[in-house]
Amino acid sequence: MRSTGKQTKRAVSLLLCLALLVTMLTFALTVRAEEAEELADTGADTYYLWGESTNSPNFNGSTPSGTFTYDSSKGYYYCDLSGASNDYCFVVSTVSNSANSAVKTPAVQSAASSGSYYLQMGNYHGFNCFHIWNPSGDTVRFYFTSTSAGLNAIKAGSDSQPTQGPTNPPATQGPTTTQPTQGGGTNPTTPQPTQGGGTSGKNYIYCENEAGWGSVYCYMWNKSNESIKNAAWPGVKMTKIKGNTWRYEVTNSSLNMIIFNVGSDSQKTGDMTYPGNDYIYNNKTNTWEIYDTRPLQVTSYKTDMESPQYQGVGITLSAEAEGEGTVYYKFSVTNGSSTTVLSDYSTRNSIMWTPQTAGTYTITYDFKDAKGNLNSRSKSFVIADGSEVVAPYIKTVTPNGGEIQNNSNTQIKVAAGGGHIGTNLLFYKYTILDPNGDYANTPYYTRNTSYSFKPTKLGLYQATVDVQGSDNKNAQRTFVLNSVGSVAPTEYETQPPVQPTDAPPAPTDAPPIGVTLLGDADEDGDVGILDVTYIQRYEASISLPSPLNALNADVDGDEEVTIIDATLIQRFIAGIISKFPAES
């Protein structure tokens, strides 16, 4: 009996132990689930934002700065700042002890344009960070979904935020946006595309109901005649087609204004210009974009500079798309009846366009994937006449980024315009910072339009070009050069075998847009005796009716414009020589 009693006690003890173990495991799993839920609500990490004026970014922890919040309903991290007006450099990091540590471990590796704000990655004073140009001084929301998804910026405001796209100034008006002191360009705008992306044949407008309204109504009317409308207020209830996406078919082409609302005045957008069919409006972020249902999806298409610009200014066109297999890109520009293909279908997704004639251009971005799926986007761009502009402006800088050969001479060439005041002279200054942020040269102003330096360290060099007129007005461009052991040639895959037949561009007597014409010093599209006179007047410091194109005028390729270049052009016109030394 005693033996049986001991066995019974042991069995009971074992059962109690098992019960306790099960309870502990259940508790542990519950805690772990609660922790996982908390992580989902707050984000796996805490991200910090540090920023300083780009005039001298040392990142010592000065404002503006803030902490990112994780929005579990949208799945992104965001931080709203009201002190980010004009030029600032920022860095995002998981390091909280100091900004100097933060810049060494950036959390976000890329940046993208969004709304009215210009984001660009760069290396400023030796720090890897991103630059923002916020000309309106708005309260800006920075957000990203992951450390590799890229950083975006939108206006942090109410649902009544105006959404009307920007309009282009007349061609006679010059650029009005101030050049950032750092960051590599002006504040670009992104005009609304001229075509939709749907394939239904019907005119649909969409609303992404991320604000969580119970229902979504669409009220539309004609701005000039408000009696023309789609229905009495609050309009027509839209159809929910999937998730948060609601749709309304627009059957009256005279409707040009729109309001989305919840079915009453309690929640609604402001009065907005109707952008056209196949657009979707996000009622939380207050932004429009194309609702594209094609297999080949366009994710971005942009210019690195804002419209308008002047003749001779190098403007980089770039695009991104996702399709079935390899995506191929084509870039073209149209002015009047003349179309020029800058780059035919290839894997190259950016190209520099250097227009030489004033006018209103249509930039077209064409996309094609390996399966033959097509898509396209277009936007308008104004090129203004800069022949009498007082303020100096930079046309092109070569190279303006990319890889350079370590321990080999790198030559920077600059073409500039403006400065038509006083002596009508332009002066150039070149400032080079090595990968440690130290000066790699002694900056000074010169009349030379080119400068050579030899990188002696591997890594990122920051090069800043200043152009100053005789009245001390200044233009500036900053870019990053990567010093490497050997520069590999860039190769692009050409278009896929299955291609539709494209009509050839219309013939034109003018030189192709963006192509240098050696000898054409006055940029009139022809090489003649006027170009000789231009160089002679330039050498004698006599004012010119328009800026001399130094790259075209340097026909002997010695990186200077002298009377020798004028003589060579005379010999070319007379047929004594058939080509210039720079072409050899």
Coordinates of C-alpha atoms in Angstrom, one line a residue, residues 1-442:
M1 CA 0.0 0.0 0.0
R2 CA 2.8 2.4 0.8
S3 CA 4.5 1.6 -2.5
T4 CA 1.2 2.3 -4.3
G5 CA 0.8 5.6 -2.3
K6 CA 4.2 6.8 -3.4
Q7 CA 3.5 6.0 -7.0
T8 CA 0.2 7.9 -6.8
K9 CA 2.0 10.9 -5.3
R10 CA 4.7 10.8 -8.0
A11 CA 2.0 10.7 -10.7
V12 CA 0.1 13.6 -9.1
S13 CA 3.4 15.6 -8.9
L14 CA 4.2 14.8 -12.5
L15 CA 0.7 15.9 -13.6
L16 CA 1.1 19.2 -11.6
C17 CA 4.5 19.8 -13.3
L18 CA 3.1 19.2 -16.7
A19 CA 0.2 21.5 -16.0
L20 CA 2.6 24.2 -14.8
L21 CA 4.7 23.8 -17.9
V22 CA 1.7 24.1 -20.2
T23 CA 0.6 27.2 -18.3
M24 CA 4.1 28.7 -18.6
L25 CA 4.2 27.9 -22.3
T26 CA 0.7 29.4 -22.8
F27 CA 1.8 32.5 -21.0
A28 CA 5.0 32.8 -23.0
L29 CA 3.1 32.4 -26.3
T30 CA 0.6 35.0 -25.1
V31 CA 3.4 37.5 -24.2
R32 CA 5.1 36.8 -27.5
A33 CA 1.9 37.4 -29.4
E34 CA 1.3 40.7 -27.5
E35 CA 4.9 41.7 -28.3
A36 CA 4.4 40.9 -32.0
E37 CA 1.2 43.0 -32.0
E38 CA 3.0 45.9 -30.3
L39 CA 5.8 45.7 -32.9
A40 CA 3.1 45.8 -35.6
D41 CA 1.6 48.9 -34.1
T42 CA 4.9 50.8 -33.4
G43 CA 7.3 49.4 -35.9
A44 CA 10.2 47.1 -35.4
D45 CA 12.6 50.0 -34.9
T46 CA 12.6 53.6 -34.0
Y47 CA 13.8 55.9 -36.7
Y48 CA 15.2 59.4 -36.1
L49 CA 15.4 62.4 -38.4
W50 CA 18.2 64.9 -38.2
G51 CA 18.6 68.0 -40.3
E52 CA 20.5 71.2 -40.9
S53 CA 20.7 74.0 -43.3
T54 CA 22.7 72.9 -46.4
N55 CA 24.8 76.0 -46.4
S56 CA 27.1 74.2 -43.9
P57 CA 25.7 70.8 -42.8
N58 CA 27.8 69.6 -39.9
F59 CA 25.0 67.5 -38.3
N60 CA 25.6 68.5 -34.7
G61 CA 22.1 67.8 -33.7
S62 CA 20.5 71.2 -34.4
T63 CA 16.8 71.5 -35.4
P64 CA 14.8 70.5 -37.3
S65 CA 14.7 66.9 -36.0
G66 CA 12.1 64.4 -35.0
T67 CA 11.1 60.8 -34.5
F68 CA 9.2 58.7 -37.0
T69 CA 5.9 57.1 -36.0
Y70 CA 4.7 53.8 -37.5
D71 CA 1.2 53.8 -39.1
S72 CA 0.0 50.2 -38.8
S73 CA -3.0 50.9 -41.0
K74 CA -0.9 52.0 -43.9
G75 CA 2.3 50.2 -43.1
Y76 CA 4.7 53.1 -43.2
Y77 CA 6.9 55.3 -41.0
Y78 CA 6.2 59.0 -41.0
C79 CA 7.5 62.2 -39.5
D80 CA 5.9 65.6 -39.8
L81 CA 8.2 68.7 -39.8
S82 CA 7.2 72.4 -40.0
G83 CA 10.8 73.7 -39.8
A84 CA 12.0 72.3 -43.1
S85 CA 11.6 75.3 -45.3
N86 CA 13.9 76.1 -48.2
D87 CA 17.2 74.2 -48.3
Y88 CA 17.9 71.4 -45.8
C89 CA 20.0 68.3 -45.6
F90 CA 18.6 65.4 -43.6
V91 CA 19.6 61.9 -42.5
V92 CA 17.3 59.1 -41.2
S93 CA 18.8 56.7 -38.7
T94 CA 18.1 54.2 -36.0
V95 CA 20.9 55.8 -33.9
S96 CA 19.6 58.1 -31.3
N97 CA 22.7 59.2 -29.3
S98 CA 24.0 61.8 -31.7
A99 CA 23.4 63.1 -35.2
N100 CA 27.1 62.5 -36.0
S101 CA 26.5 58.8 -35.4
A102 CA 23.3 58.9 -37.3
V103 CA 24.9 60.1 -40.6
K104 CA 27.2 57.0 -40.5
T105 CA 24.3 54.6 -40.4
P106 CA 21.5 55.9 -42.7
A107 CA 18.3 53.9 -42.4
V108 CA 16.9 54.9 -45.8
Q109 CA 19.2 54.5 -48.8
S110 CA 17.2 56.2 -51.5
A111 CA 14.9 59.2 -52.0
A112 CA 12.2 60.1 -54.5
S113 CA 10.4 63.2 -55.7
S114 CA 6.8 63.7 -54.5
G115 CA 4.4 66.5 -54.5
S116 CA 6.1 69.9 -54.6
Y117 CA 9.2 68.9 -52.8
Y118 CA 12.6 67.8 -54.2
L119 CA 14.4 64.9 -52.5
Q120 CA 17.8 63.8 -53.7
M121 CA 20.4 61.5 -52.2
G122 CA 23.9 63.0 -52.0
N123 CA 27.2 63.3 -50.1
Y124 CA 27.4 66.8 -48.5
H125 CA 30.6 67.8 -46.6
G126 CA 31.5 64.1 -46.3
F127 CA 28.0 63.0 -45.0
N128 CA 25.7 60.5 -46.7
C129 CA 22.3 62.2 -46.5
F130 CA 19.4 63.5 -48.6
H131 CA 18.6 67.1 -49.6
I132 CA 15.1 68.7 -49.7
W133 CA 14.1 71.8 -51.4
N134 CA 10.8 73.1 -49.9
P135 CA 10.2 76.5 -51.5
S136 CA 6.7 77.1 -49.9
G137 CA 7.9 76.4 -46.3
D138 CA 5.1 73.8 -45.9
T139 CA 4.7 71.4 -43.1
V140 CA 6.1 68.3 -44.8
R141 CA 5.5 64.6 -44.0
F142 CA 8.4 62.3 -44.7
Y143 CA 7.5 58.6 -45.0
F144 CA 8.9 55.3 -46.0
T145 CA 7.7 51.7 -45.8
S146 CA 11.1 50.0 -45.3
T147 CA 14.8 50.8 -45.2
S148 CA 15.1 50.0 -48.9
A149 CA 11.8 51.4 -50.2
G150 CA 13.0 55.0 -50.6
L151 CA 11.9 58.2 -48.8
N152 CA 9.0 60.3 -50.0
A153 CA 7.6 63.7 -49.0
I154 CA 4.0 65.1 -49.1
K155 CA 2.3 68.0 -47.6
A156 CA 1.0 67.4 -44.1
G157 CA -2.4 69.1 -44.0
S158 CA -6.1 68.9 -44.1
D159 CA -8.4 67.2 -46.7
S160 CA -9.0 70.6 -48.2
Q161 CA -5.5 70.8 -49.6
P162 CA -5.6 72.2 -53.2
T163 CA -4.6 69.6 -55.7
Q164 CA -4.7 71.6 -59.0
G165 CA -1.6 70.8 -61.0
P166 CA 1.0 73.5 -61.7
T167 CA 0.7 75.6 -64.9
N168 CA 3.6 76.5 -67.2
P169 CA 4.6 80.1 -67.4
P170 CA 4.8 81.7 -70.9
A171 CA 7.8 81.0 -73.0
T172 CA 9.1 84.5 -72.6
Q173 CA 9.3 84.1 -68.8
G174 CA 12.6 82.8 -67.4
P175 CA 13.0 80.4 -64.5
T176 CA 11.8 81.9 -61.2
T177 CA 12.9 79.1 -58.9
T178 CA 16.0 80.0 -56.9
Q179 CA 18.9 77.5 -57.4
P180 CA 19.5 75.5 -54.2
T181 CA 23.0 76.2 -52.8
Q182 CA 23.5 72.4 -52.6
G183 CA 21.7 69.4 -53.9
G184 CA 22.4 69.5 -57.6
G185 CA 19.4 71.2 -59.2
T186 CA 16.4 73.4 -59.0
N187 CA 13.1 72.4 -57.5
P188 CA 11.4 70.4 -60.1
T189 CA 7.6 70.1 -60.6
T190 CA 5.8 67.1 -61.9
P191 CA 2.9 68.2 -64.1
Q192 CA -0.1 65.9 -64.4
P193 CA 0.3 63.4 -67.3
T194 CA -1.7 64.1 -70.4
Q195 CA -3.1 60.6 -70.7
G196 CA -4.7 58.0 -68.5
G197 CA -3.6 54.5 -67.9
G198 CA -6.8 52.5 -68.1
T199 CA -8.0 50.3 -70.9
S200 CA -11.8 50.2 -70.3
G201 CA -12.8 52.8 -72.9
K202 CA -15.0 54.5 -70.3
N203 CA -14.2 57.6 -68.3
Y204 CA -13.7 56.5 -64.7
I205 CA -12.5 58.5 -61.8
Y206 CA -11.3 56.7 -58.6
C207 CA -10.9 57.4 -54.9
E208 CA -8.6 55.5 -52.6
N209 CA -10.5 55.7 -49.3
E210 CA -7.6 55.4 -47.0
A211 CA -9.3 58.0 -44.7
G212 CA -11.8 55.3 -43.8
W213 CA -15.0 57.0 -44.8
G214 CA -18.2 54.9 -44.5
S215 CA -19.1 55.7 -48.1
V216 CA -17.6 57.9 -50.8
Y217 CA -19.6 60.3 -52.9
C218 CA -18.5 62.2 -56.0
Y219 CA -19.8 65.7 -56.8
M220 CA -18.8 67.3 -60.1
W221 CA -19.7 70.5 -61.8
N222 CA -18.7 73.0 -64.5
K223 CA -16.6 75.9 -63.1
S224 CA -18.0 78.4 -65.7
N225 CA -21.6 77.3 -65.3
E226 CA -22.4 75.7 -61.9
S227 CA -25.8 74.7 -63.1
I228 CA -24.1 71.9 -65.1
K229 CA -23.4 69.1 -62.5
N230 CA -23.6 65.4 -62.2
A231 CA -26.2 65.5 -59.4
A232 CA -27.5 67.6 -56.6
W233 CA -25.2 67.8 -53.5
P234 CA -23.6 65.6 -52.2
G235 CA -23.4 64.0 -55.7
V236 CA -23.4 60.4 -56.7
K237 CA -22.4 57.5 -54.4
M238 CA -19.3 55.8 -55.9
T239 CA -19.0 52.0 -56.4
K240 CA -16.6 50.1 -54.2
I241 CA -14.7 47.8 -56.6
K242 CA -12.0 46.4 -54.2
G243 CA -10.3 47.1 -50.9
N244 CA -10.4 50.8 -50.3
T245 CA -10.8 51.6 -54.0
W246 CA -14.1 53.3 -55.2
R247 CA -15.1 54.2 -58.8
Y248 CA -17.4 56.6 -60.6
E249 CA -18.1 56.8 -64.3
V250 CA -18.0 60.3 -65.7
T251 CA -20.5 60.6 -68.6
N252 CA -20.5 64.4 -69.1
S253 CA -17.3 65.8 -70.6
S254 CA -18.1 69.4 -69.6
L255 CA -17.6 68.6 -65.9
N256 CA -14.2 70.0 -64.8
M257 CA -14.4 70.4 -61.0
I258 CA -14.8 67.7 -58.4
I259 CA -15.3 67.1 -54.6
F260 CA -15.2 63.8 -52.9
N261 CA -17.2 63.5 -49.7
V262 CA -18.7 61.1 -47.2
G263 CA -22.3 61.9 -48.3
S264 CA -22.5 65.2 -46.3
D265 CA -20.5 68.3 -45.3
S266 CA -19.0 66.5 -42.3
Q267 CA -16.1 65.0 -44.3
K268 CA -15.1 66.3 -47.8
T269 CA -12.2 67.5 -49.9
G270 CA -11.9 71.0 -51.1
D271 CA -12.9 72.2 -54.6
M272 CA -10.5 70.4 -57.0
T273 CA -9.8 70.6 -60.7
Y274 CA -10.9 67.3 -62.4
P275 CA -7.6 65.9 -63.8
G276 CA -9.2 63.6 -66.4
N277 CA -10.2 60.0 -66.5
D278 CA -8.3 57.1 -65.0
Y279 CA -6.9 59.1 -62.1
I280 CA -7.2 58.1 -58.4
Y281 CA -7.4 60.4 -55.5
N282 CA -6.1 59.4 -52.0
N283 CA -8.4 61.0 -49.4
K284 CA -5.8 60.6 -46.7
T285 CA -2.6 61.8 -48.4
N286 CA -4.5 64.3 -50.6
T287 CA -2.7 63.3 -53.8
W288 CA -3.6 62.3 -57.3
E289 CA -2.0 59.7 -59.5
I290 CA -2.9 57.6 -62.5
Y291 CA -4.9 54.5 -61.8
D292 CA -3.1 52.3 -64.3
T293 CA -4.4 48.8 -64.9
R294 CA -2.0 47.8 -67.7
P295 CA 0.5 44.9 -67.2
L296 CA 3.4 47.4 -67.7
Q297 CA 3.2 49.8 -64.7
V298 CA 4.9 53.2 -64.8
T299 CA 6.3 54.0 -61.4
S300 CA 8.0 57.3 -62.2
Y301 CA 8.8 59.7 -65.0
K302 CA 10.5 63.0 -64.3
T303 CA 12.9 65.8 -65.1
D304 CA 15.7 66.8 -62.8
M305 CA 15.0 70.5 -63.4
E306 CA 11.8 72.6 -63.3
S307 CA 10.0 74.1 -66.3
P308 CA 10.8 76.7 -67.6
Q309 CA 14.6 76.6 -68.4
Y310 CA 16.7 78.4 -71.0
Q311 CA 18.2 77.2 -74.3
G312 CA 21.3 75.1 -73.8
V313 CA 20.5 73.9 -70.3
G314 CA 21.1 70.2 -69.9
I315 CA 17.9 68.6 -68.5
T316 CA 18.0 64.9 -67.4
L317 CA 14.9 62.8 -68.2
S318 CA 14.5 59.6 -66.1
A319 CA 11.9 57.0 -65.7
E320 CA 11.1 53.7 -63.9
A321 CA 8.6 51.0 -64.8
E322 CA 7.7 47.4 -63.8
G323 CA 6.6 44.9 -66.4
E324 CA 6.9 41.3 -67.5
G325 CA 10.6 40.7 -67.9
T326 CA 13.1 43.4 -68.9
V327 CA 11.7 46.9 -69.4
Y328 CA 12.9 49.1 -72.2
Y329 CA 12.7 52.9 -72.3
K330 CA 12.4 55.4 -75.1
F331 CA 12.7 59.2 -74.7
S332 CA 11.6 61.8 -77.3
V333 CA 10.7 65.5 -77.4
T334 CA 8.3 67.3 -79.7
N335 CA 8.4 71.0 -80.6
G336 CA 5.6 72.0 -83.1
S337 CA 5.6 69.4 -85.9
S338 CA 9.2 68.2 -85.2
T339 CA 9.9 65.2 -83.0
T340 CA 13.4 64.1 -82.0
V341 CA 14.1 60.7 -80.4
L342 CA 16.7 61.3 -77.7
S343 CA 17.1 57.6 -76.9
D344 CA 15.3 54.7 -78.7
Y345 CA 14.1 51.6 -76.8
S346 CA 16.8 50.2 -74.5
T347 CA 17.4 49.5 -70.9
R348 CA 18.8 53.0 -70.4
N349 CA 16.3 54.7 -68.2
S350 CA 17.8 58.3 -68.2
I351 CA 19.0 60.7 -70.8
M352 CA 20.2 64.3 -70.9
W353 CA 18.2 66.6 -73.2
T354 CA 19.9 69.9 -74.2
P355 CA 17.3 72.0 -76.1
Q356 CA 18.8 74.8 -78.3
T357 CA 15.5 76.5 -79.4
A358 CA 13.0 78.3 -77.2
G359 CA 9.4 77.0 -77.3
T360 CA 6.9 74.7 -75.5
Y361 CA 8.0 71.1 -75.8
T362 CA 6.2 67.8 -75.1
I363 CA 8.4 65.2 -73.5
T364 CA 7.3 61.7 -74.2
Y365 CA 8.4 58.7 -72.1
D366 CA 7.6 55.3 -73.9
F367 CA 7.8 52.0 -72.1
K368 CA 7.9 48.4 -73.4
D369 CA 8.6 45.1 -71.7
A370 CA 9.9 41.8 -73.0
K371 CA 6.4 40.5 -73.6
G372 CA 5.5 43.5 -75.8
N373 CA 3.3 45.3 -73.3
L374 CA 3.3 49.1 -73.9
N375 CA 2.7 52.2 -71.8
S376 CA 3.6 55.9 -72.1
R377 CA 3.6 59.2 -70.2
S378 CA 4.1 62.8 -71.4
K379 CA 4.5 66.2 -70.0
S380 CA 4.9 69.8 -71.2
F381 CA 8.2 71.7 -70.7
V382 CA 8.9 75.4 -71.6
I383 CA 12.3 76.5 -72.9
A384 CA 12.6 80.3 -72.6
D385 CA 14.9 82.7 -74.5
G386 CA 17.9 83.4 -72.3
S387 CA 19.7 85.7 -74.7
E388 CA 19.2 88.8 -72.5
V389 CA 19.1 87.3 -69.0
V390 CA 20.9 89.3 -66.4
A391 CA 21.4 86.6 -63.8
P392 CA 24.0 83.9 -64.7
Y393 CA 22.7 80.3 -65.1
I394 CA 24.5 77.0 -65.6
K395 CA 23.6 75.1 -68.8
T396 CA 25.6 71.9 -68.5
V397 CA 28.4 70.5 -66.4
T398 CA 30.4 67.5 -67.8
P399 CA 30.8 65.2 -66.0
N400 CA 27.9 65.9 -63.6
G401 CA 28.3 62.8 -61.5
G402 CA 29.2 59.1 -61.9
E403 CA 32.5 57.3 -61.7
I404 CA 35.9 58.8 -62.3
Q405 CA 39.4 57.2 -62.5
N406 CA 41.5 57.4 -59.3
N407 CA 45.0 58.9 -59.8
S408 CA 44.0 60.1 -63.3
N409 CA 43.1 63.7 -64.3
T410 CA 39.4 64.4 -64.4
Q411 CA 38.3 67.5 -66.4
I412 CA 35.2 69.4 -65.5
K413 CA 33.7 71.4 -68.4
V414 CA 31.0 74.1 -67.8
A415 CA 28.7 75.8 -70.2
A416 CA 26.8 78.8 -68.8
G417 CA 24.6 81.7 -69.9
G418 CA 23.2 85.0 -68.6
G419 CA 25.3 87.6 -67.0
H420 CA 24.2 90.3 -69.5
I421 CA 25.0 93.3 -67.3
G422 CA 28.1 95.5 -66.7
T423 CA 31.0 93.9 -68.5
N424 CA 28.9 90.9 -69.6
L425 CA 31.6 88.6 -68.3
L426 CA 31.1 85.3 -66.4
F427 CA 33.6 84.0 -63.9
Y428 CA 33.9 80.4 -62.7
K429 CA 34.9 78.8 -59.5
Y430 CA 35.5 75.0 -58.8
T431 CA 35.4 73.6 -55.3
I432 CA 36.4 70.0 -54.8
L433 CA 36.0 68.1 -51.5
D434 CA 37.6 64.7 -51.0
P435 CA 35.8 61.7 -49.4
N436 CA 36.9 62.9 -46.0
G437 CA 35.2 66.3 -46.6
D438 CA 38.6 68.1 -46.9
Y439 CA 39.4 70.5 -49.7
A440 CA 41.1 68.8 -52.6
N441 CA 41.9 72.1 -54.3
T442 CA 42.2 75.8 -53.7

